[in-house]
Amino acid sequence: MRGIEKQLAEFKAAGVRPVAISVDPPEVSRDLCKKAGYTFTFLSDPNAEVIRRYDLLHVGGGTDGHDIARPAEFLVDSARVVRWVNFTEDVRVRARGDEMLVAAKGLR
Amino acid sequence: MPDMIQSHRNWALWLGFLLALGALLCNAVFFVNPPGKRAIPWLSVLLAGVSLIFLVRGLQRAFGQPRVYLGKILSSIVALVSLLLVGVAIFSFFQARAIPASAGAPKVGQTAPDFTLADTSGQAVSMAQLFAPAADGSQVVPPKAVLLIFYRGYW
């Protein structure tokens, strides 16, 4: 996320809008954004409905044993077509900001 | 300690301990988020494996010639601590990979499912709205694409 925020201007220049989604309620995301200084869009999916729609549900994956999303990134164009995806095999290995920017720039 | 003149350091055992420590500590690298970090989990496994080899060697020496190489009790303690470190490293490796397969997730070329979710101010935002120019004028040109970043949450 820090990588995204750092390169936000470049994402904008590439015409890409980052949107973060998790089960965190809006208040929690608001606090996170305030503390970490994130200025891009954060959306809340508290019942994991959308997460399920994207088949990203990780049952009991949260620290308290609650259902969360497994990490994944999708680049979706204005026709709602998926142009790039990233699935990690290891939760600690996340796509870096520059990797996602390369994908963003590759969009025609 | 008797026979001090004849005792040698059980380097195999201590190397095993250091490698075990390395296997666990290389996970700390994730906080720095370097490029090439995909290799780190495997490096951790490699260090753990090599550590075990040296621990066995070290124990063989200690039990074979306890007067020369440390003592049986001390080397057992070092080996046990090292084994614990290796255990934690291997456990972390498998825990981090315990991710669902997500075979049904949209692939490149497929249509991404539509949605409407609340933003940080509690306002409902649809996917179509994400592509619209921003209401506050911060984004005059509509985006060509959105980058959906699904994350675990509860940070």
Short mmCIF file of C-alpha atoms in Angstrom, two decimals:
data_model
loop_
_atom_site.label_atom_id
_atom_site.label_comp_id
_atom_site.label_asym_id
_atom_site.label_seq_id
_atom_site.Cartn_x
_atom_site.Cartn_y
_atom_site.Cartn_z
CA MET A 1 0.00 0.00 0.00
CA ARG A 2 2.86 2.34 0.83
CA GLY A 3 4.24 1.69 -2.63
CA ILE A 4 0.93 2.65 -4.20
CA GLU A 5 0.68 5.88 -2.22
CA LYS A 6 4.27 6.80 -3.07
CA GLN A 7 3.65 6.36 -6.78
CA LEU A 8 0.10 7.68 -6.84
CA ALA A 9 0.94 10.50 -9.27
CA GLU A 10 2.40 7.96 -11.69
CA PHE A 11 -0.66 5.76 -11.46
CA LYS A 12 -2.79 8.81 -12.24
CA ALA A 13 -0.57 9.69 -15.19
CA ALA A 14 -1.06 6.13 -16.46
CA GLY A 15 -4.83 6.60 -16.09
CA VAL A 16 -5.16 4.00 -13.34
CA ARG A 17 -7.15 4.49 -10.12
CA PRO A 18 -6.08 2.27 -7.20
CA VAL A 19 -8.95 0.97 -5.05
CA ALA A 20 -8.30 -1.08 -1.91
CA ILE A 21 -10.97 -3.54 -0.72
CA SER A 22 -11.16 -5.56 2.50
CA VAL A 23 -13.62 -6.70 5.18
CA ASP A 24 -12.56 -3.77 7.37
CA PRO A 25 -15.53 -1.48 8.15
CA PRO A 26 -15.26 2.14 6.93
CA GLU A 27 -14.18 3.42 10.37
CA VAL A 28 -11.23 1.03 10.51
CA SER A 29 -10.15 1.93 6.96
CA ARG A 30 -10.55 5.61 7.78
CA ASP A 31 -8.22 5.25 10.77
CA LEU A 32 -5.74 3.27 8.72
CA CYS A 33 -5.70 5.88 5.95
CA LYS A 34 -5.30 8.68 8.49
CA LYS A 35 -2.41 6.95 10.28
CA ALA A 36 -0.62 5.73 7.16
CA GLY A 37 -1.43 8.76 5.01
CA TYR A 38 -3.21 6.85 2.25
CA THR A 39 -5.21 9.12 -0.03
CA PHE A 40 -6.60 6.65 -2.54
CA THR A 41 -10.01 4.97 -2.34
CA PHE A 42 -10.65 2.33 0.34
CA LEU A 43 -13.87 0.31 0.12
CA SER A 44 -15.48 -1.88 2.79
CA ASP A 45 -16.86 -5.35 2.20
CA PRO A 46 -17.76 -6.34 5.79
CA ASN A 47 -19.81 -9.41 4.86
CA ALA A 48 -17.23 -10.50 2.30
CA GLU A 49 -19.98 -10.50 -0.34
CA VAL A 50 -17.86 -9.01 -3.10
CA ILE A 51 -14.89 -11.02 -1.90
CA ARG A 52 -16.97 -14.13 -2.45
CA ARG A 53 -18.06 -12.90 -5.86
CA TYR A 54 -14.41 -12.70 -6.84
CA ASP A 55 -13.75 -16.11 -5.21
CA LEU A 56 -11.18 -14.62 -2.86
CA LEU A 57 -12.67 -15.81 0.42
CA HIS A 58 -10.17 -17.07 2.98
CA VAL A 59 -12.32 -18.77 5.62
CA GLY A 60 -10.99 -18.14 9.10
CA GLY A 61 -7.94 -16.43 7.67
CA GLY A 62 -8.20 -13.38 9.91
CA THR A 63 -6.30 -13.01 13.18
CA ASP A 64 -9.49 -13.58 15.19
CA GLY A 65 -10.53 -16.44 12.97
CA HIS A 66 -12.98 -14.39 10.95
CA ASP A 67 -13.37 -14.66 7.17
CA ILE A 68 -11.24 -12.32 5.11
CA ALA A 69 -10.00 -11.89 1.54
CA ARG A 70 -6.86 -13.64 0.36
CA PRO A 71 -4.57 -11.02 -1.19
CA ALA A 72 -5.07 -10.41 -4.92
CA GLU A 73 -4.88 -7.53 -7.38
CA PHE A 74 -6.94 -6.99 -10.53
CA LEU A 75 -6.51 -4.35 -13.19
CA VAL A 76 -10.00 -3.75 -14.66
CA ASP A 77 -10.68 -1.47 -17.63
CA SER A 78 -13.75 0.72 -18.21
CA ALA A 79 -15.51 -2.15 -20.00
CA ARG A 80 -15.13 -4.12 -16.77
CA VAL A 81 -12.73 -6.51 -18.48
CA VAL A 82 -9.84 -7.88 -16.42
CA ARG A 83 -6.54 -6.90 -18.02
CA TRP A 84 -4.03 -8.10 -15.38
CA VAL A 85 -4.19 -10.20 -12.24
CA ASN A 86 -1.78 -11.00 -9.45
CA PHE A 87 -2.23 -13.85 -7.00
CA THR A 88 0.40 -14.44 -4.40
CA GLU A 89 1.29 -17.94 -3.18
CA ASP A 90 2.70 -16.53 0.04
CA VAL A 91 0.82 -13.82 1.96
CA ARG A 92 4.10 -12.14 2.82
CA VAL A 93 5.07 -11.73 -0.83
CA ARG A 94 2.89 -8.91 -2.09
CA ALA A 95 3.07 -7.22 -5.49
CA ARG A 96 5.25 -4.17 -5.16
CA GLY A 97 4.00 -0.75 -6.22
CA ASP A 98 6.37 -0.66 -9.17
CA GLU A 99 5.20 -4.08 -10.43
CA MET A 100 1.62 -2.87 -10.47
CA LEU A 101 2.68 0.37 -12.16
CA VAL A 102 4.33 -1.60 -14.97
CA ALA A 103 1.05 -3.44 -15.49
CA ALA A 104 -0.81 -0.13 -15.40
CA LYS A 105 1.48 1.46 -17.96
CA GLY A 106 1.16 -1.57 -20.21
CA LEU A 107 -2.51 -0.81 -20.65
CA ARG A 108 -3.39 0.43 -24.10
CA MET B 1 36.03 -28.17 32.63
CA PRO B 2 38.46 -31.15 32.42
CA ASP B 3 40.77 -31.78 29.46
CA MET B 4 40.61 -28.13 28.34
CA ILE B 5 43.71 -28.61 26.20
CA GLN B 6 42.07 -31.27 24.06
CA SER B 7 38.64 -29.65 23.61
CA HIS B 8 37.64 -28.20 20.25
CA ARG B 9 34.74 -25.93 19.45
CA ASN B 10 31.85 -27.87 18.00
CA TRP B 11 31.63 -25.63 14.96
CA ALA B 12 29.12 -27.88 13.20
CA LEU B 13 26.67 -27.44 16.05
CA TRP B 14 27.12 -23.68 16.29
CA LEU B 15 26.83 -23.32 12.51
CA GLY B 16 23.62 -25.30 12.70
CA PHE B 17 22.38 -22.88 15.34
CA LEU B 18 23.35 -19.82 13.27
CA LEU B 19 21.69 -21.22 10.16
CA ALA B 20 18.53 -21.95 12.15
CA LEU B 21 18.58 -18.36 13.38
CA GLY B 22 19.10 -17.21 9.80
CA ALA B 23 16.19 -19.30 8.57
CA LEU B 24 13.91 -17.55 11.02
CA LEU B 25 15.35 -14.04 10.72
CA CYS B 26 15.25 -13.87 6.92
CA ASN B 27 11.48 -13.55 7.37
CA ALA B 28 12.19 -10.13 8.87
CA VAL B 29 13.31 -9.03 5.41
CA PHE B 30 9.65 -8.82 4.40
CA PHE B 31 9.31 -5.66 6.45
CA VAL B 32 11.78 -3.96 4.15
CA ASN B 33 9.89 -5.13 1.04
CA PRO B 34 12.87 -5.57 -1.29
CA PRO B 35 12.74 -6.70 -4.92
CA GLY B 36 13.39 -10.42 -5.33
CA LYS B 37 11.57 -11.10 -2.07
CA ARG B 38 9.73 -13.98 -3.70
CA ALA B 39 12.89 -16.04 -3.14
CA ILE B 40 13.00 -15.37 0.60
CA PRO B 41 10.56 -18.08 1.72
CA TRP B 42 12.62 -20.65 -0.21
CA LEU B 43 15.84 -19.26 1.22
CA SER B 44 14.36 -19.77 4.66
CA VAL B 45 13.59 -23.42 3.84
CA LEU B 46 17.08 -23.92 2.40
CA LEU B 47 18.75 -22.49 5.50
CA ALA B 48 16.53 -24.66 7.70
CA GLY B 49 17.50 -27.78 5.76
CA VAL B 50 21.23 -27.05 5.85
CA SER B 51 20.91 -26.18 9.53
CA LEU B 52 19.48 -29.63 10.27
CA ILE B 53 22.41 -31.28 8.49
CA PHE B 54 24.93 -29.41 10.64
CA LEU B 55 22.94 -30.00 13.82
CA VAL B 56 23.01 -33.75 13.21
CA ARG B 57 26.73 -33.59 12.49
CA GLY B 58 27.31 -31.52 15.60
CA LEU B 59 25.33 -33.93 17.77
CA GLN B 60 27.24 -36.89 16.35
CA ARG B 61 30.49 -35.22 17.37
CA ALA B 62 29.20 -34.25 20.80
CA PHE B 63 27.89 -37.70 21.63
CA GLY B 64 30.77 -39.49 19.95
CA GLN B 65 33.48 -37.52 21.71
CA PRO B 66 31.83 -35.54 24.51
CA ARG B 67 35.14 -34.62 26.13
CA VAL B 68 36.46 -33.09 22.92
CA TYR B 69 33.32 -31.41 21.57
CA LEU B 70 31.28 -29.48 24.16
CA GLY B 71 29.33 -31.84 26.36
CA LYS B 72 26.29 -33.98 25.69
CA ILE B 73 23.98 -31.79 27.76
CA LEU B 74 25.12 -28.44 26.41
CA SER B 75 25.07 -29.60 22.82
CA SER B 76 21.62 -31.10 23.31
CA ILE B 77 20.38 -27.76 24.56
CA VAL B 78 21.90 -25.89 21.60
CA ALA B 79 20.43 -28.46 19.22
CA LEU B 80 17.00 -28.23 20.83
CA VAL B 81 16.92 -24.45 20.65
CA SER B 82 18.04 -24.62 17.01
CA LEU B 83 15.36 -27.19 16.27
CA LEU B 84 12.79 -24.86 17.77
CA LEU B 85 13.96 -22.02 15.53
CA VAL B 86 13.82 -24.31 12.49
CA GLY B 87 10.34 -25.42 13.53
CA VAL B 88 9.06 -21.87 13.72
CA ALA B 89 10.64 -21.01 10.36
CA ILE B 90 9.09 -24.04 8.63
CA PHE B 91 5.73 -23.45 10.32
CA SER B 92 5.72 -19.82 9.14
CA PHE B 93 6.49 -20.99 5.63
CA PHE B 94 3.47 -23.29 5.51
CA GLN B 95 1.20 -20.86 7.31
CA ALA B 96 1.94 -18.09 4.82
CA ARG B 97 1.10 -20.43 1.95
CA ALA B 98 -2.15 -21.71 3.43
CA ILE B 99 -4.17 -19.66 0.95
CA PRO B 100 -7.31 -20.83 -0.85
CA ALA B 101 -6.91 -21.68 -4.53
CA SER B 102 -9.37 -19.03 -5.82
CA ALA B 103 -9.96 -20.99 -9.04
CA GLY B 104 -13.21 -19.08 -9.64
CA ALA B 105 -11.63 -15.64 -9.61
CA PRO B 106 -11.94 -13.66 -12.86
CA LYS B 107 -9.05 -14.25 -15.24
CA VAL B 108 -7.50 -11.92 -17.81
CA GLY B 109 -10.04 -11.30 -20.55
CA GLN B 110 -13.05 -12.13 -18.36
CA THR B 111 -15.54 -9.65 -16.97
CA ALA B 112 -14.97 -8.51 -13.41
CA PRO B 113 -18.07 -8.90 -11.21
CA ASP B 114 -19.90 -5.65 -10.53
CA PHE B 115 -20.26 -4.29 -6.99
CA THR B 116 -21.31 -1.36 -4.80
CA LEU B 117 -19.39 -0.87 -1.56
CA ALA B 118 -19.07 1.84 1.08
CA ASP B 119 -16.02 4.10 1.09
CA THR B 120 -14.35 5.50 4.23
CA SER B 121 -17.04 8.14 4.63
CA GLY B 122 -19.73 5.47 4.51
CA GLN B 123 -20.92 6.51 1.07
CA ALA B 124 -21.93 3.79 -1.39
CA VAL B 125 -19.65 3.62 -4.42
CA SER B 126 -20.46 1.51 -7.47
CA MET B 127 -17.93 0.24 -9.95
CA ALA B 128 -19.31 2.62 -12.58
CA GLN B 129 -18.71 5.51 -10.19
CA LEU B 130 -15.08 4.47 -9.81
CA PHE B 131 -14.68 5.19 -13.50
CA ALA B 132 -16.37 8.55 -13.34
CA PRO B 133 -14.39 11.77 -12.88
CA ALA B 134 -14.04 12.56 -9.18
CA ALA B 135 -16.81 14.75 -7.71
CA ASP B 136 -14.34 17.03 -5.91
CA GLY B 137 -12.61 17.87 -9.19
CA SER B 138 -9.41 16.10 -8.15
CA GLN B 139 -9.69 13.80 -11.13
CA VAL B 140 -11.00 15.58 -14.21
CA VAL B 141 -10.02 12.89 -16.69
CA PRO B 142 -11.85 9.62 -15.99
CA PRO B 143 -9.48 6.71 -15.28
CA LYS B 144 -8.80 4.15 -18.02
CA ALA B 145 -8.70 1.37 -15.47
CA VAL B 146 -9.09 0.66 -11.78
CA LEU B 147 -6.60 -1.39 -9.82
CA LEU B 148 -8.60 -3.46 -7.34
CA ILE B 149 -6.38 -4.35 -4.40
CA PHE B 150 -7.99 -6.99 -2.22
CA TYR B 151 -6.16 -7.20 1.10
CA ARG B 152 -6.53 -9.11 4.35
CA GLY B 153 -7.59 -6.17 6.45
CA TYR B 154 -7.51 -5.67 10.23
CA TRP B 155 -4.13 -3.98 10.24
#
